[in-house]
Amino acid sequence: MKCPLSISIFFLSIIHLFGQESNCFENASGAYWPMEVGLKKNLSYGNNSYVSTFAGDSVEFEGKYFLVETQSYSNGDVKTKYWRTEDEAVFSLNQEKNRQSMELPSNPEVGTKWKSSDQVWSYEVVSLTSTYSTPFCEFSDLLEVKTESSEREGTVYNLYYKKGLGMIGLNVNGQPFSYIKPNRKPNERGFIAFGCEDSGTSQEIEKCTYAKISQHISENLKAPKSETKGRILLNVRIDENGDVSNVEVLETVENGEALEVEAIRVMSSLPKFIPAQVDDNQPIATNLKVPFRF
């Protein structure tokens, strides 16, 4: 019996896990907020992107020296930030307000709270072992800080920091907004459903693959007896052999256990795919985020 519930399937993002260590910064170590001369990072930012650099310039404020960070955006904008460290704590300088504020405490622990010097922003360390997925990499053992502003009621920001690298991700109200990108652009190709490999352009192949996944779900999903409504978000791992190797729940609803079990069962039964590839036809694992709306 097919599921009589109204199920909306949206494919939010394909997350490629590259095999090269240099792409995903596995060897990074050190402070959660490194400020080294010559440090350069590439980050997405909403529909934009920017390159962060520390050239070695500094400014003085109340006897303290702040290192200058230049953010050069793809739309031509250039922004300047000012940072310093003291006993491993990190401080920012707001030249317009003529004040400095702590951005990160020394030796952060879960539950640590603080506020900006103007009392507008509140911060809380919520985890030291968070994970974060980007369209290129999966990160683990991250420092996660939740922050809110009294001037932006209802908006919650979650920042993710990796030792030796700094901020690698920013979520706004639970949705990715900014993330670090590899230092070099890999030549990647997403996974493909069998029967779609000769469908035309890469966009047409992707559309065909998604259509086959949607067809599989609609033909196999059965309705659990539940009055629960809402969204369940799954992460489906497709390994380097093209097989579904793991399905886990990222988001769920209250009393949604039966819906979770059925959604996991259906996604676990997906047929074999042609695996994603990078560079010289090297097969790689891929994560597919699939939200179900019941």
PDB file of C-alpha atoms in Angstrom:
ATOM      1  CA  MET A   1       0.000   0.000   0.000  1.00  0.00           C
ATOM      2  CA  LYS A   2       1.389   3.366  -0.972  1.00  0.00           C
ATOM      3  CA  CYS A   3       1.608   6.122   1.592  1.00  0.00           C
ATOM      4  CA  PRO A   4      -1.600   8.207   1.580  1.00  0.00           C
ATOM      5  CA  LEU A   5       0.124  10.978   3.521  1.00  0.00           C
ATOM      6  CA  SER A   6       1.195  14.092   1.710  1.00  0.00           C
ATOM      7  CA  ILE A   7       4.971  13.763   1.445  1.00  0.00           C
ATOM      8  CA  SER A   8       7.094  16.586   0.031  1.00  0.00           C
ATOM      9  CA  ILE A   9      10.631  15.623  -0.935  1.00  0.00           C
ATOM     10  CA  PHE A  10      13.217  18.347  -1.485  1.00  0.00           C
ATOM     11  CA  PHE A  11      16.867  17.645  -2.208  1.00  0.00           C
ATOM     12  CA  LEU A  12      18.605  20.402  -0.293  1.00  0.00           C
ATOM     13  CA  SER A  13      22.237  19.744  -1.058  1.00  0.00           C
ATOM     14  CA  ILE A  14      24.761  17.219  -2.214  1.00  0.00           C
ATOM     15  CA  ILE A  15      27.797  17.093   0.049  1.00  0.00           C
ATOM     16  CA  HIS A  16      30.926  15.606  -1.530  1.00  0.00           C
ATOM     17  CA  LEU A  17      33.567  14.167   0.774  1.00  0.00           C
ATOM     18  CA  PHE A  18      36.855  14.561  -1.051  1.00  0.00           C
ATOM     19  CA  GLY A  19      39.680  12.120  -0.605  1.00  0.00           C
ATOM     20  CA  GLN A  20      42.466  14.694  -0.585  1.00  0.00           C
ATOM     21  CA  GLU A  21      43.522  15.801   2.906  1.00  0.00           C
ATOM     22  CA  SER A  22      44.561  19.241   1.646  1.00  0.00           C
ATOM     23  CA  ASN A  23      40.994  19.997   0.611  1.00  0.00           C
ATOM     24  CA  CYS A  24      39.375  19.375   3.987  1.00  0.00           C
ATOM     25  CA  PHE A  25      42.075  20.635   6.360  1.00  0.00           C
ATOM     26  CA  GLU A  26      42.383  17.354   8.318  1.00  0.00           C
ATOM     27  CA  ASN A  27      45.871  18.299   9.511  1.00  0.00           C
ATOM     28  CA  ALA A  28      44.879  21.702  10.920  1.00  0.00           C
ATOM     29  CA  SER A  29      45.691  22.166  14.617  1.00  0.00           C
ATOM     30  CA  GLY A  30      46.204  24.953  17.104  1.00  0.00           C
ATOM     31  CA  ALA A  31      43.861  27.676  18.367  1.00  0.00           C
ATOM     32  CA  TYR A  32      40.156  27.831  17.608  1.00  0.00           C
ATOM     33  CA  TRP A  33      40.714  31.337  16.213  1.00  0.00           C
ATOM     34  CA  PRO A  34      44.165  31.508  14.595  1.00  0.00           C
ATOM     35  CA  MET A  35      45.454  34.939  13.595  1.00  0.00           C
ATOM     36  CA  GLU A  36      48.601  34.302  11.660  1.00  0.00           C
ATOM     37  CA  VAL A  37      50.168  36.639   9.137  1.00  0.00           C
ATOM     38  CA  GLY A  38      49.655  35.094   5.720  1.00  0.00           C
ATOM     39  CA  LEU A  39      46.578  33.095   6.778  1.00  0.00           C
ATOM     40  CA  LYS A  40      44.082  32.935   3.903  1.00  0.00           C
ATOM     41  CA  LYS A  41      40.631  31.352   3.768  1.00  0.00           C
ATOM     42  CA  ASN A  42      37.900  31.141   1.139  1.00  0.00           C
ATOM     43  CA  LEU A  43      34.328  31.210   2.418  1.00  0.00           C
ATOM     44  CA  SER A  44      30.839  31.323   1.010  1.00  0.00           C
ATOM     45  CA  TYR A  45      28.552  33.991   2.450  1.00  0.00           C
ATOM     46  CA  GLY A  46      24.884  33.741   1.515  1.00  0.00           C
ATOM     47  CA  ASN A  47      24.747  34.186  -2.259  1.00  0.00           C
ATOM     48  CA  ASN A  48      28.200  35.737  -2.162  1.00  0.00           C
ATOM     49  CA  SER A  49      31.697  34.589  -1.216  1.00  0.00           C
ATOM     50  CA  TYR A  50      34.830  36.212   0.139  1.00  0.00           C
ATOM     51  CA  VAL A  51      38.535  35.680   0.702  1.00  0.00           C
ATOM     52  CA  SER A  52      39.844  36.380   4.209  1.00  0.00           C
ATOM     53  CA  THR A  53      43.492  37.416   4.555  1.00  0.00           C
ATOM     54  CA  PHE A  54      45.814  38.607   7.332  1.00  0.00           C
ATOM     55  CA  ALA A  55      48.588  40.646   5.717  1.00  0.00           C
ATOM     56  CA  GLY A  56      50.279  41.673   8.985  1.00  0.00           C
ATOM     57  CA  ASP A  57      48.911  45.200   9.385  1.00  0.00           C
ATOM     58  CA  SER A  58      47.628  46.290  12.796  1.00  0.00           C
ATOM     59  CA  VAL A  59      45.849  49.186  14.514  1.00  0.00           C
ATOM     60  CA  GLU A  60      46.216  50.447  18.094  1.00  0.00           C
ATOM     61  CA  PHE A  61      43.288  50.986  20.472  1.00  0.00           C
ATOM     62  CA  GLU A  62      43.638  51.790  24.185  1.00  0.00           C
ATOM     63  CA  GLY A  63      47.160  50.431  24.199  1.00  0.00           C
ATOM     64  CA  LYS A  64      46.184  47.157  22.522  1.00  0.00           C
ATOM     65  CA  TYR A  65      47.126  46.160  18.975  1.00  0.00           C
ATOM     66  CA  PHE A  66      44.545  44.538  16.719  1.00  0.00           C
ATOM     67  CA  LEU A  67      45.527  42.539  13.645  1.00  0.00           C
ATOM     68  CA  VAL A  68      43.743  43.612  10.454  1.00  0.00           C
ATOM     69  CA  GLU A  69      41.670  41.053   8.556  1.00  0.00           C
ATOM     70  CA  THR A  70      40.660  41.967   4.988  1.00  0.00           C
ATOM     71  CA  GLN A  71      37.553  40.327   3.530  1.00  0.00           C
ATOM     72  CA  SER A  72      37.400  40.678  -0.270  1.00  0.00           C
ATOM     73  CA  TYR A  73      33.951  39.746  -1.605  1.00  0.00           C
ATOM     74  CA  SER A  74      33.108  38.362  -5.020  1.00  0.00           C
ATOM     75  CA  ASN A  75      30.725  41.281  -5.657  1.00  0.00           C
ATOM     76  CA  GLY A  76      33.588  43.755  -5.276  1.00  0.00           C
ATOM     77  CA  ASP A  77      32.954  44.805  -1.677  1.00  0.00           C
ATOM     78  CA  VAL A  78      35.871  44.924   0.749  1.00  0.00           C
ATOM     79  CA  LYS A  79      35.386  44.807   4.523  1.00  0.00           C
ATOM     80  CA  THR A  80      37.944  45.232   7.279  1.00  0.00           C
ATOM     81  CA  LYS A  81      37.840  43.490  10.660  1.00  0.00           C
ATOM     82  CA  TYR A  82      40.144  43.944  13.656  1.00  0.00           C
ATOM     83  CA  TRP A  83      41.147  41.173  16.073  1.00  0.00           C
ATOM     84  CA  ARG A  84      43.519  40.488  18.946  1.00  0.00           C
ATOM     85  CA  THR A  85      44.174  37.692  21.426  1.00  0.00           C
ATOM     86  CA  GLU A  86      44.903  37.924  25.138  1.00  0.00           C
ATOM     87  CA  ASP A  87      45.496  34.824  27.266  1.00  0.00           C
ATOM     88  CA  GLU A  88      43.975  32.812  24.374  1.00  0.00           C
ATOM     89  CA  ALA A  89      40.742  34.849  24.484  1.00  0.00           C
ATOM     90  CA  VAL A  90      39.767  36.622  21.233  1.00  0.00           C
ATOM     91  CA  PHE A  91      38.616  40.257  21.060  1.00  0.00           C
ATOM     92  CA  SER A  92      37.206  42.316  18.189  1.00  0.00           C
ATOM     93  CA  LEU A  93      37.365  46.077  17.680  1.00  0.00           C
ATOM     94  CA  ASN A  94      34.401  48.085  16.426  1.00  0.00           C
ATOM     95  CA  GLN A  95      35.888  51.376  15.253  1.00  0.00           C
ATOM     96  CA  GLU A  96      32.479  52.972  14.630  1.00  0.00           C
ATOM     97  CA  LYS A  97      31.365  52.379  18.234  1.00  0.00           C
ATOM     98  CA  ASN A  98      34.900  52.921  19.561  1.00  0.00           C
ATOM     99  CA  ARG A  99      34.760  49.777  21.713  1.00  0.00           C
ATOM    100  CA  GLN A 100      36.159  46.249  21.861  1.00  0.00           C
ATOM    101  CA  SER A 101      34.311  43.044  22.750  1.00  0.00           C
ATOM    102  CA  MET A 102      35.247  39.472  23.538  1.00  0.00           C
ATOM    103  CA  GLU A 103      34.371  37.099  20.711  1.00  0.00           C
ATOM    104  CA  LEU A 104      35.702  33.900  22.261  1.00  0.00           C
ATOM    105  CA  PRO A 105      36.826  33.167  25.839  1.00  0.00           C
ATOM    106  CA  SER A 106      40.028  31.382  26.768  1.00  0.00           C
ATOM    107  CA  ASN A 107      39.533  27.658  27.429  1.00  0.00           C
ATOM    108  CA  PRO A 108      35.864  27.591  26.362  1.00  0.00           C
ATOM    109  CA  GLU A 109      33.664  25.012  28.074  1.00  0.00           C
ATOM    110  CA  VAL A 110      30.098  23.908  27.418  1.00  0.00           C
ATOM    111  CA  GLY A 111      27.766  26.330  29.179  1.00  0.00           C
ATOM    112  CA  THR A 112      30.181  29.282  29.138  1.00  0.00           C
ATOM    113  CA  LYS A 113      28.208  32.495  28.536  1.00  0.00           C
ATOM    114  CA  TRP A 114      29.189  36.100  27.926  1.00  0.00           C
ATOM    115  CA  LYS A 115      27.940  39.295  26.296  1.00  0.00           C
ATOM    116  CA  SER A 116      29.354  41.935  23.997  1.00  0.00           C
ATOM    117  CA  SER A 117      30.578  45.104  25.649  1.00  0.00           C
ATOM    118  CA  ASP A 118      27.453  46.989  24.524  1.00  0.00           C
ATOM    119  CA  GLN A 119      25.238  44.172  25.897  1.00  0.00           C
ATOM    120  CA  VAL A 120      23.574  43.711  22.474  1.00  0.00           C
ATOM    121  CA  TRP A 121      24.994  40.283  21.637  1.00  0.00           C
ATOM    122  CA  SER A 122      24.818  37.233  23.916  1.00  0.00           C
ATOM    123  CA  TYR A 123      26.992  34.150  23.432  1.00  0.00           C
ATOM    124  CA  GLU A 124      26.960  30.591  24.758  1.00  0.00           C
ATOM    125  CA  VAL A 125      29.253  27.635  24.124  1.00  0.00           C
ATOM    126  CA  VAL A 126      26.892  24.752  23.328  1.00  0.00           C
ATOM    127  CA  SER A 127      29.342  22.018  22.267  1.00  0.00           C
ATOM    128  CA  LEU A 128      32.998  21.107  21.866  1.00  0.00           C
ATOM    129  CA  THR A 129      32.262  18.078  19.684  1.00  0.00           C
ATOM    130  CA  SER A 130      29.895  19.400  17.022  1.00  0.00           C
ATOM    131  CA  THR A 131      29.940  18.288  13.390  1.00  0.00           C
ATOM    132  CA  TYR A 132      29.380  20.411  10.287  1.00  0.00           C
ATOM    133  CA  SER A 133      28.858  19.486   6.652  1.00  0.00           C
ATOM    134  CA  THR A 134      29.670  21.742   3.709  1.00  0.00           C
ATOM    135  CA  PRO A 135      29.255  21.031  -0.019  1.00  0.00           C
ATOM    136  CA  PHE A 136      32.901  19.889   0.077  1.00  0.00           C
ATOM    137  CA  CYS A 137      33.810  18.450   3.477  1.00  0.00           C
ATOM    138  CA  GLU A 138      32.571  17.006   6.741  1.00  0.00           C
ATOM    139  CA  PHE A 139      34.087  18.414   9.926  1.00  0.00           C
ATOM    140  CA  SER A 140      33.980  16.990  13.447  1.00  0.00           C
ATOM    141  CA  ASP A 141      35.141  17.899  16.968  1.00  0.00           C
ATOM    142  CA  LEU A 142      34.138  21.514  16.470  1.00  0.00           C
ATOM    143  CA  LEU A 143      33.548  24.278  18.973  1.00  0.00           C
ATOM    144  CA  GLU A 144      29.954  25.485  18.528  1.00  0.00           C
ATOM    145  CA  VAL A 145      28.853  28.890  19.813  1.00  0.00           C
ATOM    146  CA  LYS A 146      25.240  30.089  19.798  1.00  0.00           C
ATOM    147  CA  THR A 147      24.752  33.836  19.597  1.00  0.00           C
ATOM    148  CA  GLU A 148      21.718  36.128  19.539  1.00  0.00           C
ATOM    149  CA  SER A 149      21.205  39.887  19.257  1.00  0.00           C
ATOM    150  CA  SER A 150      18.672  41.951  21.183  1.00  0.00           C
ATOM    151  CA  GLU A 151      18.294  44.000  17.994  1.00  0.00           C
ATOM    152  CA  ARG A 152      17.424  40.947  15.850  1.00  0.00           C
ATOM    153  CA  GLU A 153      14.730  39.178  17.825  1.00  0.00           C
ATOM    154  CA  GLY A 154      13.957  35.669  16.639  1.00  0.00           C
ATOM    155  CA  THR A 155      17.282  35.139  14.821  1.00  0.00           C
ATOM    156  CA  VAL A 156      19.738  32.575  16.190  1.00  0.00           C
ATOM    157  CA  TYR A 157      23.286  32.235  14.877  1.00  0.00           C
ATOM    158  CA  ASN A 158      25.400  29.123  15.374  1.00  0.00           C
ATOM    159  CA  LEU A 159      29.110  29.454  14.656  1.00  0.00           C
ATOM    160  CA  TYR A 160      31.419  26.460  14.227  1.00  0.00           C
ATOM    161  CA  TYR A 161      35.163  26.653  14.877  1.00  0.00           C
ATOM    162  CA  LYS A 162      37.886  24.162  14.019  1.00  0.00           C
ATOM    163  CA  LYS A 163      41.239  24.228  15.793  1.00  0.00           C
ATOM    164  CA  GLY A 164      43.940  25.686  13.596  1.00  0.00           C
ATOM    165  CA  LEU A 165      41.435  26.977  11.068  1.00  0.00           C
ATOM    166  CA  GLY A 166      38.945  29.255  12.819  1.00  0.00           C
ATOM    167  CA  MET A 167      35.308  29.600  11.802  1.00  0.00           C
ATOM    168  CA  ILE A 168      34.377  27.016   9.176  1.00  0.00           C
ATOM    169  CA  GLY A 169      30.592  27.367   9.249  1.00  0.00           C
ATOM    170  CA  LEU A 170      27.733  29.671  10.196  1.00  0.00           C
ATOM    171  CA  ASN A 171      24.074  28.689  10.450  1.00  0.00           C
ATOM    172  CA  VAL A 172      21.251  31.211  10.704  1.00  0.00           C
ATOM    173  CA  ASN A 173      18.110  29.789  12.319  1.00  0.00           C
ATOM    174  CA  GLY A 174      19.416  26.303  11.630  1.00  0.00           C
ATOM    175  CA  GLN A 175      20.161  26.865   7.943  1.00  0.00           C
ATOM    176  CA  PRO A 176      23.699  27.060   6.481  1.00  0.00           C
ATOM    177  CA  PHE A 177      24.662  30.624   5.559  1.00  0.00           C
ATOM    178  CA  SER A 178      28.452  30.637   5.394  1.00  0.00           C
ATOM    179  CA  TYR A 179      31.069  27.877   5.137  1.00  0.00           C
ATOM    180  CA  ILE A 180      34.721  27.420   4.314  1.00  0.00           C
ATOM    181  CA  LYS A 181      35.685  26.248   0.835  1.00  0.00           C
ATOM    182  CA  PRO A 182      38.718  24.174  -0.233  1.00  0.00           C
ATOM    183  CA  ASN A 183      41.852  26.100  -1.084  1.00  0.00           C
ATOM    184  CA  ARG A 184      41.781  24.620  -4.545  1.00  0.00           C
ATOM    185  CA  LYS A 185      38.768  23.846  -6.694  1.00  0.00           C
ATOM    186  CA  PRO A 186      38.407  20.105  -7.243  1.00  0.00           C
ATOM    187  CA  ASN A 187      37.061  18.619 -10.435  1.00  0.00           C
ATOM    188  CA  GLU A 188      34.024  16.815  -9.084  1.00  0.00           C
ATOM    189  CA  ARG A 189      31.052  14.906 -10.448  1.00  0.00           C
ATOM    190  CA  GLY A 190      28.048  13.880  -8.381  1.00  0.00           C
ATOM    191  CA  PHE A 191      26.644  10.371  -8.038  1.00  0.00           C
ATOM    192  CA  ILE A 192      24.376   9.170 -10.872  1.00  0.00           C
ATOM    193  CA  ALA A 193      21.424   6.808 -10.930  1.00  0.00           C
ATOM    194  CA  PHE A 194      21.843   3.936 -13.356  1.00  0.00           C
ATOM    195  CA  GLY A 195      19.923   4.721 -16.510  1.00  0.00           C
ATOM    196  CA  CYS A 196      20.664   8.432 -16.230  1.00  0.00           C
ATOM    197  CA  GLU A 197      24.312   8.429 -17.315  1.00  0.00           C
ATOM    198  CA  ASP A 198      23.417   9.180 -20.961  1.00  0.00           C
ATOM    199  CA  SER A 199      20.693  11.743 -20.251  1.00  0.00           C
ATOM    200  CA  GLY A 200      22.610  14.714 -21.660  1.00  0.00           C
ATOM    201  CA  THR A 201      24.162  17.592 -19.768  1.00  0.00           C
ATOM    202  CA  SER A 202      25.252  17.356 -16.131  1.00  0.00           C
ATOM    203  CA  GLN A 203      22.087  19.228 -15.132  1.00  0.00           C
ATOM    204  CA  GLU A 204      19.910  16.781 -17.074  1.00  0.00           C
ATOM    205  CA  ILE A 205      21.737  13.808 -15.520  1.00  0.00           C
ATOM    206  CA  GLU A 206      21.201  15.290 -12.038  1.00  0.00           C
ATOM    207  CA  LYS A 207      17.508  15.917 -12.755  1.00  0.00           C
ATOM    208  CA  CYS A 208      17.111  12.323 -13.953  1.00  0.00           C
ATOM    209  CA  THR A 209      18.853  10.985 -10.840  1.00  0.00           C
ATOM    210  CA  TYR A 210      16.611  12.996  -8.507  1.00  0.00           C
ATOM    211  CA  ALA A 211      13.534  11.844 -10.428  1.00  0.00           C
ATOM    212  CA  LYS A 212      14.519   8.215  -9.931  1.00  0.00           C
ATOM    213  CA  ILE A 213      15.050   8.775  -6.195  1.00  0.00           C
ATOM    214  CA  SER A 214      11.653  10.489  -5.931  1.00  0.00           C
ATOM    215  CA  GLN A 215      10.043   7.612  -7.824  1.00  0.00           C
ATOM    216  CA  HIS A 216      11.643   5.084  -5.479  1.00  0.00           C
ATOM    217  CA  ILE A 217      10.286   6.944  -2.464  1.00  0.00           C
ATOM    218  CA  SER A 218       6.750   7.321  -3.819  1.00  0.00           C
ATOM    219  CA  GLU A 219       6.585   3.638  -4.771  1.00  0.00           C
ATOM    220  CA  ASN A 220       7.995   2.263  -1.526  1.00  0.00           C
ATOM    221  CA  LEU A 221       6.989   4.591   1.302  1.00  0.00           C
ATOM    222  CA  LYS A 222       4.154   3.138   3.404  1.00  0.00           C
ATOM    223  CA  ALA A 223       2.038   5.098   5.826  1.00  0.00           C
ATOM    224  CA  PRO A 224       2.761   4.529   9.517  1.00  0.00           C
ATOM    225  CA  LYS A 225      -0.237   4.992  11.800  1.00  0.00           C
ATOM    226  CA  SER A 226       0.661   8.363  13.280  1.00  0.00           C
ATOM    227  CA  GLU A 227      -0.992  11.720  13.786  1.00  0.00           C
ATOM    228  CA  THR A 228       2.411  13.398  13.873  1.00  0.00           C
ATOM    229  CA  LYS A 229       2.976  16.223  11.411  1.00  0.00           C
ATOM    230  CA  GLY A 230       6.187  18.037  10.534  1.00  0.00           C
ATOM    231  CA  ARG A 231       9.594  17.600   8.919  1.00  0.00           C
ATOM    232  CA  ILE A 232      12.151  14.833   9.311  1.00  0.00           C
ATOM    233  CA  LEU A 233      15.577  15.442   7.803  1.00  0.00           C
ATOM    234  CA  LEU A 234      17.735  12.463   6.868  1.00  0.00           C
ATOM    235  CA  ASN A 235      21.374  12.255   5.893  1.00  0.00           C
ATOM    236  CA  VAL A 236      21.961   9.475   3.356  1.00  0.00           C
ATOM    237  CA  ARG A 237      25.563   8.395   2.807  1.00  0.00           C
ATOM    238  CA  ILE A 238      26.364   6.943  -0.603  1.00  0.00           C
ATOM    239  CA  ASP A 239      29.798   5.364  -0.399  1.00  0.00           C
ATOM    240  CA  GLU A 240      32.603   5.163  -2.947  1.00  0.00           C
ATOM    241  CA  ASN A 241      31.059   1.966  -4.336  1.00  0.00           C
ATOM    242  CA  GLY A 242      27.727   3.668  -4.986  1.00  0.00           C
ATOM    243  CA  ASP A 243      25.894   1.840  -2.187  1.00  0.00           C
ATOM    244  CA  VAL A 244      23.823   3.418   0.575  1.00  0.00           C
ATOM    245  CA  SER A 245      26.053   2.706   3.562  1.00  0.00           C
ATOM    246  CA  ASN A 246      24.310   4.699   6.284  1.00  0.00           C
ATOM    247  CA  VAL A 247      21.128   6.668   6.926  1.00  0.00           C
ATOM    248  CA  GLU A 248      20.767   8.864   9.999  1.00  0.00           C
ATOM    249  CA  VAL A 249      18.220  11.334  11.324  1.00  0.00           C
ATOM    250  CA  LEU A 250      19.435  14.941  11.501  1.00  0.00           C
ATOM    251  CA  GLU A 251      16.141  16.558  12.471  1.00  0.00           C
ATOM    252  CA  THR A 252      12.866  15.056  13.670  1.00  0.00           C
ATOM    253  CA  VAL A 253       9.516  15.882  15.238  1.00  0.00           C
ATOM    254  CA  GLU A 254       8.040  14.998  18.602  1.00  0.00           C
ATOM    255  CA  ASN A 255       6.674  11.433  18.672  1.00  0.00           C
ATOM    256  CA  GLY A 256       8.047  10.880  15.190  1.00  0.00           C
ATOM    257  CA  GLU A 257       9.750   7.528  15.852  1.00  0.00           C
ATOM    258  CA  ALA A 258       7.486   5.542  13.514  1.00  0.00           C
ATOM    259  CA  LEU A 259       7.974   8.064  10.718  1.00  0.00           C
ATOM    260  CA  GLU A 260      11.743   7.975  11.233  1.00  0.00           C
ATOM    261  CA  VAL A 261      11.859   4.181  10.975  1.00  0.00           C
ATOM    262  CA  GLU A 262       9.868   4.148   7.739  1.00  0.00           C
ATOM    263  CA  ALA A 263      11.834   6.985   6.145  1.00  0.00           C
ATOM    264  CA  ILE A 264      15.130   5.275   7.038  1.00  0.00           C
ATOM    265  CA  ARG A 265      13.869   1.944   5.660  1.00  0.00           C
ATOM    266  CA  VAL A 266      12.932   3.475   2.312  1.00  0.00           C
ATOM    267  CA  MET A 267      16.168   5.420   1.871  1.00  0.00           C
ATOM    268  CA  SER A 268      18.242   2.396   2.944  1.00  0.00           C
ATOM    269  CA  SER A 269      16.642   0.405   0.128  1.00  0.00           C
ATOM    270  CA  LEU A 270      17.754   2.782  -2.624  1.00  0.00           C
ATOM    271  CA  PRO A 271      19.380   0.890  -5.501  1.00  0.00           C
ATOM    272  CA  LYS A 272      23.092   1.090  -6.268  1.00  0.00           C
ATOM    273  CA  PHE A 273      24.381   4.288  -7.900  1.00  0.00           C
ATOM    274  CA  ILE A 274      27.327   5.187 -10.067  1.00  0.00           C
ATOM    275  CA  PRO A 275      29.483   6.787  -7.339  1.00  0.00           C
ATOM    276  CA  ALA A 276      30.569  10.408  -7.288  1.00  0.00           C
ATOM    277  CA  GLN A 277      34.047  11.101  -8.604  1.00  0.00           C
ATOM    278  CA  VAL A 278      36.764  13.692  -8.169  1.00  0.00           C
ATOM    279  CA  ASP A 279      39.900  14.559 -10.130  1.00  0.00           C
ATOM    280  CA  ASP A 280      41.267  11.503 -11.992  1.00  0.00           C
ATOM    281  CA  ASN A 281      38.028   9.501 -11.813  1.00  0.00           C
ATOM    282  CA  GLN A 282      38.645   8.788  -8.125  1.00  0.00           C
ATOM    283  CA  PRO A 283      35.369   7.544  -6.567  1.00  0.00           C
ATOM    284  CA  ILE A 284      34.320   9.363  -3.396  1.00  0.00           C
ATOM    285  CA  ALA A 285      31.599   9.129  -0.774  1.00  0.00           C
ATOM    286  CA  THR A 286      28.657  11.496  -0.975  1.00  0.00           C
ATOM    287  CA  ASN A 287      26.106  12.708   1.568  1.00  0.00           C
ATOM    288  CA  LEU A 288      22.578  13.489   0.436  1.00  0.00           C
ATOM    289  CA  LYS A 289      20.289  15.453   2.738  1.00  0.00           C
ATOM    290  CA  VAL A 290      16.635  14.538   2.230  1.00  0.00           C
ATOM    291  CA  PRO A 291      13.816  16.227   4.159  1.00  0.00           C
ATOM    292  CA  PHE A 292      10.404  14.512   4.432  1.00  0.00           C
ATOM    293  CA  ARG A 293       7.358  16.644   5.216  1.00  0.00           C
ATOM    294  CA  PHE A 294       4.543  14.553   6.683  1.00  0.00           C
TER     295      PHE A 294
END
